[in-house]
Amino acid sequence: MSHEHIDVSYVAKLARLDLTPEEIETFQPQLNAILGHVESLSSVELPDDLDLDDHDTLAIMRGDAPQPSLNPEAVLENAPDQAQSQIRVPKVVADA
Amino acid sequence: MTLTQLRQQFLSGETTPSQALESLASDLPNRDKEIQSIVSYDTKSALEQAASADLSRPLGGLPIAIKDNINTLGQPCTCGSSFLEKNYVSPYDATVIKKLREAGAIPFSRTNMDEFAMGSATENSALQLTRNPCDLGRIAGGSSGGSAAAVAAGIAHAALGSDTGGSIRQPASHCGIVGLKPTYGRVSRYGLVAFASSLDQIGPLTRTVDDAALILQTIAGYDPKDTTSLDAPVPDYSATINDGVEGLKIGIPKEYFSDGIHPGVRENVEQCLKKLEAQGATLVPISLPHTEYVVATYYVIAPAEASSNLSRFDGIRYGNRAKNPADIIDLYHQSREQGFGPEVKRRIILGTYVLSSGYYDAFYTRAQKVRKLITRDFTRAFESVDAIISPVAPTPARKIGACADDPLQDYLSDVFTIAANLSGIPAISVPCGTTAFDGAENLPVGIQILAPHLGEQMMLRVAKAAEQA
């Protein structure tokens, strides 16, 4: 459980975040300190009978049946860009 | 004035819901000028509801402030974030809002919070800084700091908050009011903007334990729209609330009374314990041996879930969208960079890291296993005691800005509240006195009462006794 090589800039890209150089400089020691604290978990003795498949707390899904949904017009009003009752986004496919 | 007192005034004809609301709305700008607990309010809509209030319902005509991460039809829901500040209006009611309305209550005023509920001071709000009504130079606590400050200052009679690691109980303690986190699944999370879904719960912040019970009675119950909602009957909380503590066994965990506690906090909590003992409770020393790992466990699991939950804020369907991006990926990156504040970014990076390939087992799986051990500690403790009592926080409210460059220091202050979220049990914060701290004379101290899974009745009974002690 070593955090010595956390690359804040790389992990931020994985999280779809553009950080400024100042943010990277600020976050690096803060995240190192937090991960240093988290490393204490590696010293916990874990008993053999720990079961993470906790069936009594698993989410219970409703039946796969149609249900009333939100009003599409009200939902679309929150979209930053919309046209023809749809959300408009930048082009996602490259030119042929 | 408490909710219960206001209700009595409605029923006796001393005042009406419209008059009460007009008074609240006209006083709000002045009362909240320095405290800054409210981020928006819609008097017109609330007055329309007040005009047709049905006083025969349990909360008929009572105005209740709502934390700004709970969707309320037609109202903004900023989550304390620039991402949603200017361009989001809720298209639906959260289940708790629907239940409040059915009980006759009027959701009025939206309360400030740490951005996406990430913080312990309400200093991480992108909108404004909420100050503690007891001392304006100090934090109100967080993340439901707006709700706590509003209730403490009389800007609201009661409020809803959300609690992921102590975000109802700690601000309630710092502001000298009552804050209740229900059992996980007791109250529907549908319509609460998710931070960490396995830990989040909505609950009341009120002036009295009776008021907390009154609101819990309304918002508790099964909801098919929340897959983690518990399908269990809701007992009548008021029926046993005055039963007292005679014959009850109260567990006192040694790990929660360590050297790190401020002496004034310890003294107030111990005084309250003595009074409960005098009322017939038996104090039983217990141990919760994995307490030292709760903060570390929480700061793996909560950021992991947050990094996943906050991926929905991508600039496509709602909220901030960057202008003139190079392509769709650039749109995601820029929209998120512009819209999120530092604490949210820090936690998203932390969560992404602990979930990433090569680190998942070492951090996330291990934290889930330790979470099991923490839960097991409580299960075993409740085999021999009816409730557990501890301080809510190691110190009273700190000065504003004291942890600005050291987030870990703030994280560590949540040490006594986090375990209830990790183990899913209910917990309540009740004022138990004041103390001098760091240059201030009379800062509120809170006592925390924890109960077994779905043990809200027992918890409220002990809380009421502690309140009167």
XYZ file of C-alpha atoms in Angstrom:
565
model
C 0.000 0.000 0.000
C 2.588 2.553 -1.059
C 1.463 6.012 -2.165
C 4.896 7.355 -2.970
C 4.337 7.348 -6.695
C 0.896 8.973 -6.902
C 0.930 11.112 -10.005
C -1.725 13.753 -9.304
C -1.723 15.046 -12.858
C -2.234 11.550 -14.309
C -4.992 10.588 -11.850
C -6.732 13.922 -12.523
C -6.804 13.052 -16.219
C -8.389 9.687 -15.392
C -11.033 11.640 -13.469
C -11.618 14.011 -16.419
C -10.241 16.983 -14.508
C -7.883 19.607 -15.884
C -5.841 20.877 -12.971
C -3.722 24.027 -13.058
C -0.002 23.680 -12.170
C -0.780 25.532 -8.913
C -3.495 23.037 -8.016
C -1.158 20.109 -8.683
C 1.496 21.684 -6.492
C -1.029 22.246 -3.672
C -2.731 18.849 -3.902
C 0.415 16.705 -4.120
C 1.574 17.123 -0.472
C -2.014 17.185 0.829
C -2.880 13.910 -0.901
C 0.397 12.381 0.250
C -0.476 13.290 3.845
C -3.995 11.846 3.510
C -2.720 8.628 1.883
C -0.050 8.410 4.571
C -2.815 8.354 7.161
C -4.820 5.829 5.135
C -1.801 3.518 5.112
C -2.570 2.715 8.763
C -5.195 0.297 7.376
C -2.435 -2.043 6.246
C -1.617 -2.782 9.896
C -5.142 -4.016 10.732
C -5.291 -7.727 11.401
C -8.105 -9.166 9.303
C -9.857 -12.303 10.569
C -10.400 -15.164 8.108
C -14.184 -15.142 8.459
C -14.783 -11.677 6.956
C -17.346 -11.914 4.184
C -17.814 -8.871 1.972
C -20.823 -10.378 0.194
C -23.338 -8.912 2.562
C -26.609 -10.277 1.278
C -28.807 -8.520 3.826
C -27.682 -5.065 2.700
C -27.631 -5.616 -1.050
C -29.702 -3.148 -3.026
C -33.088 -4.558 -3.958
C -34.060 -3.769 -7.540
C -37.653 -3.051 -8.474
C -39.400 -5.083 -11.157
C -38.513 -4.246 -14.760
C -41.803 -2.507 -15.512
C -42.532 0.922 -17.017
C -42.982 3.684 -14.431
C -43.840 7.383 -14.702
C -40.669 9.371 -15.325
C -39.737 13.012 -14.914
C -41.320 15.578 -17.199
C -38.995 15.668 -20.260
C -39.563 19.397 -20.815
C -38.596 20.253 -17.235
C -35.503 18.059 -17.498
C -34.463 19.623 -20.803
C -34.752 23.110 -19.325
C -31.663 22.321 -17.235
C -29.586 21.291 -20.265
C -26.897 23.824 -21.168
C -27.718 23.389 -24.861
C -30.783 21.806 -26.437
C -32.523 21.561 -29.783
C -35.538 19.614 -31.084
C -36.344 18.198 -27.625
C -32.852 16.755 -27.291
C -29.633 17.718 -25.530
C -27.084 19.092 -27.985
C -23.416 18.146 -27.549
C -20.226 18.721 -29.552
C -19.592 16.248 -32.344
C -18.453 12.905 -30.934
C -17.456 11.118 -34.160
C -14.499 12.025 -36.354
C -14.911 13.116 -39.980
C -14.672 10.267 -42.480
C -39.483 29.015 19.009
C -39.660 25.258 18.528
C -41.734 23.508 15.883
C -43.960 22.057 18.589
C -44.590 25.508 20.108
C -45.363 27.014 16.704
C -47.793 24.205 16.000
C -49.538 24.884 19.307
C -49.847 28.562 18.359
C -51.448 27.564 15.048
C -53.897 25.245 16.779
C -54.861 27.820 19.433
C -55.350 30.514 16.794
C -52.654 32.735 18.297
C -51.050 32.985 14.885
C -51.508 31.532 11.402
C -49.088 29.803 9.018
C -49.208 32.855 6.732
C -48.375 35.249 9.579
C -45.575 33.005 10.840
C -44.098 32.725 7.364
C -44.359 36.461 6.680
C -42.561 37.144 9.939
C -39.833 34.600 9.130
C -39.359 35.997 5.614
C -39.292 39.652 6.657
C -36.781 38.988 9.456
C -34.553 36.764 7.327
C -32.407 39.358 5.496
C -31.506 41.149 8.692
C -31.019 38.074 10.875
C -28.946 36.302 8.253
C -26.890 39.320 7.201
C -23.760 38.206 9.044
C -24.484 34.509 9.570
C -25.108 33.767 5.875
C -26.928 30.496 6.460
C -29.517 30.808 3.661
C -28.580 30.719 -0.019
C -32.059 31.280 -1.491
C -35.717 31.487 -0.510
C -39.009 31.741 -2.330
C -41.484 33.635 -0.160
C -44.207 33.821 -2.814
C -44.416 30.063 -3.306
C -44.279 29.419 0.457
C -47.034 31.953 1.176
C -49.262 30.270 -1.396
C -48.790 26.988 0.449
C -49.348 28.686 3.827
C -52.654 30.130 2.667
C -54.073 26.634 2.187
C -52.272 24.930 5.084
C -54.147 22.027 6.632
C -53.661 22.291 10.392
C -55.100 18.839 10.977
C -51.936 17.295 9.550
C -48.976 16.557 11.856
C -46.794 19.361 10.455
C -49.630 21.555 9.137
C -48.306 24.969 8.071
C -44.856 24.559 9.632
C -41.988 26.049 7.582
C -38.873 23.870 7.358
C -35.529 24.924 5.854
C -33.912 22.515 3.406
C -30.231 21.815 2.817
C -29.352 22.857 -0.711
C -28.595 19.312 -1.886
C -32.184 18.040 -1.541
C -34.250 18.469 -4.703
C -37.416 20.531 -4.252
C -39.628 21.064 -7.278
C -39.098 24.450 -8.931
C -36.327 25.509 -6.543
C -32.580 25.844 -7.150
C -30.370 23.071 -5.759
C -26.807 24.388 -5.860
C -25.142 21.831 -3.555
C -22.927 24.785 -2.575
C -21.186 24.461 -5.931
C -20.422 26.789 -8.838
C -21.277 23.828 -11.030
C -25.001 24.167 -10.218
C -25.139 27.740 -8.928
C -26.666 29.554 -11.890
C -28.356 27.049 -14.089
C -30.178 24.274 -12.289
C -33.818 24.155 -11.125
C -35.115 20.923 -9.584
C -37.609 19.188 -11.868
C -38.960 17.030 -9.021
C -39.427 16.651 -5.266
C -37.150 14.378 -3.261
C -39.119 11.761 -1.330
C -38.469 13.583 1.969
C -39.940 16.776 0.479
C -42.965 14.852 -0.783
C -43.447 13.391 2.695
C -43.058 16.790 4.364
C -45.660 18.256 2.017
C -48.054 15.362 2.672
C -47.692 16.056 6.405
C -48.588 19.692 5.768
C -45.119 21.245 6.125
C -43.871 24.075 3.910
C -40.308 23.780 2.587
C -39.001 27.329 2.975
C -35.426 28.579 2.445
C -32.415 26.663 1.137
C -29.452 26.336 3.471
C -25.758 26.738 2.739
C -23.433 23.740 2.772
C -19.943 22.550 1.940
C -19.724 21.883 -1.779
C -21.451 18.543 -2.472
C -21.421 18.003 1.329
C -17.643 17.607 1.399
C -16.373 19.336 4.495
C -16.760 19.861 8.223
C -16.971 23.637 8.386
C -19.163 25.018 5.531
C -15.986 26.829 4.460
C -16.010 24.824 1.224
C -19.205 26.421 -0.117
C -18.648 28.238 -3.404
C -21.564 30.540 -2.576
C -20.862 32.055 0.840
C -19.250 31.488 4.222
C -21.656 30.578 7.019
C -20.682 31.831 10.470
C -21.538 30.310 13.842
C -24.334 32.324 15.531
C -22.671 31.681 18.910
C -19.422 33.366 17.755
C -19.231 34.941 14.322
C -15.474 34.338 14.086
C -16.014 30.595 14.187
C -17.237 27.900 11.865
C -20.813 26.655 12.076
C -19.539 23.129 11.417
C -20.416 21.176 8.312
C -21.400 20.138 5.930
C -24.957 21.078 7.014
C -23.622 24.299 8.574
C -26.320 26.455 6.982
C -29.099 24.305 8.435
C -27.531 24.303 11.915
C -26.794 28.038 11.967
C -30.270 28.917 10.643
C -32.003 26.898 13.373
C -29.669 28.148 16.121
C -30.197 31.784 15.075
C -33.985 31.547 14.754
C -33.816 32.021 10.977
C -35.594 28.664 10.676
C -37.663 26.720 13.210
C -36.202 23.430 11.944
C -34.233 22.172 8.967
C -33.266 19.094 7.034
C -29.613 18.215 6.512
C -27.652 15.265 5.218
C -25.040 13.269 7.123
C -22.297 11.248 5.421
C -19.640 11.338 8.154
C -21.204 13.603 10.786
C -22.563 16.428 8.631
C -25.766 16.785 10.673
C -24.445 15.984 14.147
C -21.220 17.999 14.177
C -22.725 21.351 13.035
C -25.648 20.774 15.416
C -23.124 20.303 18.231
C -21.112 23.398 17.244
C -24.247 25.573 17.069
C -25.926 24.216 20.232
C -28.927 22.443 18.690
C -30.150 18.862 18.096
C -29.099 16.892 14.978
C -30.256 13.372 14.103
C -28.768 10.895 11.625
C -31.187 7.999 11.119
C -30.293 4.350 10.502
C -29.013 3.854 6.935
C -32.102 3.091 4.860
C -34.595 4.475 7.398
C -35.101 7.669 5.336
C -35.221 7.634 1.542
C -32.244 9.149 -0.291
C -34.254 9.624 -3.500
C -33.714 13.241 -4.555
C -30.686 13.797 -2.323
C -27.726 14.656 -4.551
C -25.420 11.725 -3.848
C -22.013 12.171 -2.243
C -21.216 8.690 -0.878
C -24.250 6.489 -1.424
C -23.461 3.795 1.166
C -23.078 6.449 3.889
C -25.506 9.325 3.087
C -28.654 9.812 5.188
C -31.079 12.740 5.448
C -32.126 13.857 8.921
C -33.522 16.763 10.973
C -31.745 19.651 12.728
C -34.008 21.112 15.410
C -34.066 22.988 18.718
C -35.400 20.055 20.712
C -35.364 16.261 20.723
C -39.190 16.286 20.481
C -38.984 18.283 17.245
C -36.387 15.888 15.822
C -38.722 12.973 16.577
C -41.640 14.822 14.977
C -39.763 15.314 11.700
C -38.262 11.822 11.700
C -41.769 10.400 12.142
C -42.760 12.145 8.914
C -39.746 11.442 6.690
C -38.995 7.845 7.755
C -40.322 4.843 5.877
C -39.891 2.573 2.886
C -39.496 4.105 -0.567
C -39.339 1.898 -3.655
C -37.432 4.693 -5.405
C -34.422 4.109 -3.128
C -33.012 0.608 -3.587
C -31.391 0.751 -0.130
C -34.579 1.853 1.635
C -35.569 -0.435 4.532
C -38.989 -2.036 4.344
C -39.566 -1.958 8.099
C -42.477 -0.464 10.067
C -41.958 3.033 11.492
C -42.710 2.994 15.233
C -44.403 5.880 17.053
C -41.316 7.746 18.279
C -43.276 10.028 20.605
C -44.842 7.050 22.439
C -41.647 6.122 24.291
C -39.647 9.351 24.145
C -40.463 10.301 27.742
C -39.788 6.866 29.247
C -36.490 7.970 30.799
C -33.299 5.978 31.268
C -34.036 4.070 34.451
C -32.782 0.521 34.054
C -30.967 1.218 30.789
C -27.344 0.268 30.229
C -25.297 3.009 28.582
C -21.978 2.000 27.004
C -19.045 4.383 27.459
C -16.369 3.551 24.853
C -12.896 4.177 26.243
C -11.548 5.042 22.786
C -13.907 8.053 22.578
C -12.592 9.587 25.791
C -8.917 9.699 24.867
C -6.375 12.423 25.635
C -7.181 14.243 22.388
C -10.476 15.597 23.740
C -10.654 19.185 24.917
C -11.067 19.198 28.736
C -14.203 21.350 28.533
C -15.834 18.861 26.172
C -14.930 15.966 28.442
C -16.223 17.744 31.551
C -19.593 18.587 29.970
C -20.114 15.076 28.611
C -19.116 13.484 31.921
C -21.474 15.804 33.834
C -24.322 14.723 31.594
C -23.398 11.068 32.114
C -23.486 11.542 35.890
C -26.983 13.007 35.632
C -28.170 10.085 33.518
C -26.687 7.752 36.120
C -28.586 9.636 38.817
C -31.772 9.039 36.805
C -31.213 5.286 37.003
C -29.031 4.452 33.995
C -26.075 2.122 34.464
C -22.848 3.270 32.838
C -20.916 0.358 31.358
C -17.288 0.767 30.199
C -16.923 -0.748 26.715
C -14.330 -0.927 23.975
C -14.691 -0.268 20.235
C -11.211 -1.488 19.313
C -11.131 -0.380 15.664
C -11.941 3.262 16.411
C -8.435 4.392 15.444
C -9.108 3.233 11.869
C -12.460 4.950 11.243
C -11.052 8.109 9.652
C -8.704 6.151 7.355
C -11.507 3.791 6.333
C -13.882 6.656 5.665
C -11.363 8.569 3.553
C -11.028 5.605 1.226
C -14.699 4.658 0.898
C -16.293 8.127 0.807
C -13.973 9.599 -1.891
C -14.237 6.363 -3.903
C -18.021 6.650 -3.991
C -17.824 10.412 -4.555
C -15.542 10.021 -7.571
C -18.123 7.717 -9.103
C -21.196 9.766 -8.116
C -19.727 13.054 -9.293
C -18.909 11.676 -12.731
C -22.489 12.704 -13.622
C -21.384 16.336 -13.488
C -19.919 16.374 -16.961
C -21.434 19.538 -18.455
C -23.857 17.647 -20.686
C -27.267 17.326 -19.025
C -27.201 20.096 -16.401
C -24.934 22.545 -14.687
C -21.831 24.277 -15.933
C -20.734 23.704 -19.525
C -17.409 25.093 -20.768
C -17.564 27.490 -23.691
C -15.787 26.600 -26.954
C -14.230 23.236 -26.049
C -11.943 21.576 -28.600
C -14.011 18.383 -28.478
C -16.308 16.404 -26.190
C -13.472 15.188 -23.936
C -12.208 18.729 -23.563
C -15.758 19.764 -22.660
C -15.798 17.276 -19.765
C -12.363 18.360 -18.529
C -12.993 22.085 -18.727
C -16.551 22.000 -17.374
C -15.402 20.051 -14.319
C -12.280 22.131 -13.768
C -14.359 25.331 -13.838
C -17.289 23.984 -11.820
C -15.661 22.155 -8.901
C -13.845 23.707 -5.935
C -10.571 22.442 -4.405
C -12.015 20.043 -1.809
C -14.221 18.330 -4.380
C -11.292 17.972 -6.791
C -9.079 16.615 -4.009
C -11.638 13.962 -3.100
C -12.363 13.012 -6.707
C -8.629 12.474 -7.284
C -8.298 10.509 -4.043
C -11.312 8.359 -4.951
C -10.134 7.767 -8.495
C -6.721 6.749 -7.155
C -7.977 4.203 -4.608
C -10.254 2.645 -7.228
C -7.603 2.495 -9.937
C -6.073 -0.708 -11.209
C -3.255 -1.883 -8.966
C -4.502 0.023 -5.909
C -8.099 -1.200 -5.649
C -7.400 -4.197 -3.407
C -4.772 -2.460 -1.315
C -7.004 0.498 -0.529
C -10.666 -0.045 -1.383
C -11.140 -3.755 -0.637
C -9.090 -3.432 2.528
C -11.122 -0.430 3.690
C -14.344 -2.376 3.100
C -13.011 -5.194 5.259
C -12.028 -2.817 8.050
C -15.485 -1.274 7.761
C -16.857 -4.724 8.573
C -14.700 -4.887 11.690
C -15.875 -1.436 12.799
C -19.495 -2.560 12.324
C -18.760 -5.770 14.229
C -17.412 -3.713 17.149
C -20.807 -2.034 17.470
C -22.803 -5.236 17.010
C -20.858 -6.832 19.856
C -21.147 -3.743 22.074
C -24.925 -3.631 21.656
C -25.169 -7.203 22.917
C -24.497 -5.807 26.403
C -25.703 -2.173 26.294
C -28.855 -0.349 25.125
C -27.114 2.753 23.809
C -23.632 4.245 23.574
C -22.659 7.793 24.533
C -19.655 9.829 23.409
C -18.721 13.424 22.622
C -19.783 14.577 19.124
C -16.483 16.283 18.358
C -13.120 16.461 20.151
C -13.329 20.270 20.440
C -15.956 23.024 20.202
C -16.146 25.107 16.993
C -12.737 26.215 15.747
C -11.903 29.610 14.272
C -12.692 30.232 10.611
C -9.696 29.484 8.380
C -7.723 27.533 10.996
C -7.422 24.416 8.780
C -7.232 26.159 5.396
C -4.020 24.440 4.231
C -4.352 21.200 6.147
C -7.422 19.181 5.094
C -6.233 16.090 6.998
C -6.520 18.032 10.268
C -10.183 18.751 9.525
C -10.785 15.129 8.513
C -9.424 13.930 11.861
C -11.943 16.101 13.738
C -14.722 13.806 12.419
C -13.332 10.868 14.403
C -16.364 10.413 16.699
C -19.121 10.781 14.117
C -17.860 8.707 11.179
C -18.324 5.260 12.731
C -22.135 5.591 12.787
C -22.113 6.117 9.021
C -19.680 3.275 8.351
C -21.781 0.889 10.427
C -25.185 2.293 9.397
C -26.481 2.815 12.931
C -28.498 5.852 14.088
C -26.904 8.639 16.120
C -28.036 11.969 17.542
C -26.277 15.075 18.812
C -27.809 16.837 21.820
C -26.475 20.025 23.483
C -24.974 19.324 26.917
C -23.370 22.612 27.976
C -20.826 25.230 27.007
C -17.123 25.668 27.528
C -14.296 28.129 27.016
C -12.079 27.312 24.039
C -9.326 29.090 22.141
C -10.222 32.614 23.261
C -14.013 32.185 23.386
C -15.964 31.885 26.627
C -19.168 29.978 25.920
C -19.079 27.614 22.999
C -21.664 24.815 22.772
C -20.711 21.202 23.453
C -22.727 18.256 22.166
C -23.201 14.731 23.456
C -23.678 11.912 20.945
C -26.058 9.010 21.558
C -25.671 5.972 19.311
C -28.188 3.135 19.165
C -28.443 -0.251 17.454
C -29.667 -0.611 13.865
C -33.257 0.783 13.684
C -33.004 1.697 17.371
C -34.242 5.279 16.934
C -36.873 4.821 19.656
C -34.238 3.915 22.233
C -31.933 6.660 20.957
C -34.613 9.361 21.250
C -35.555 8.169 24.733
C -31.964 8.559 25.949
C -31.601 11.837 24.021
C -34.655 13.327 25.706
C -33.296 12.343 29.112
C -29.905 13.856 28.229
C -31.584 17.053 27.026
C -33.368 17.438 30.347
C -30.363 16.404 32.468
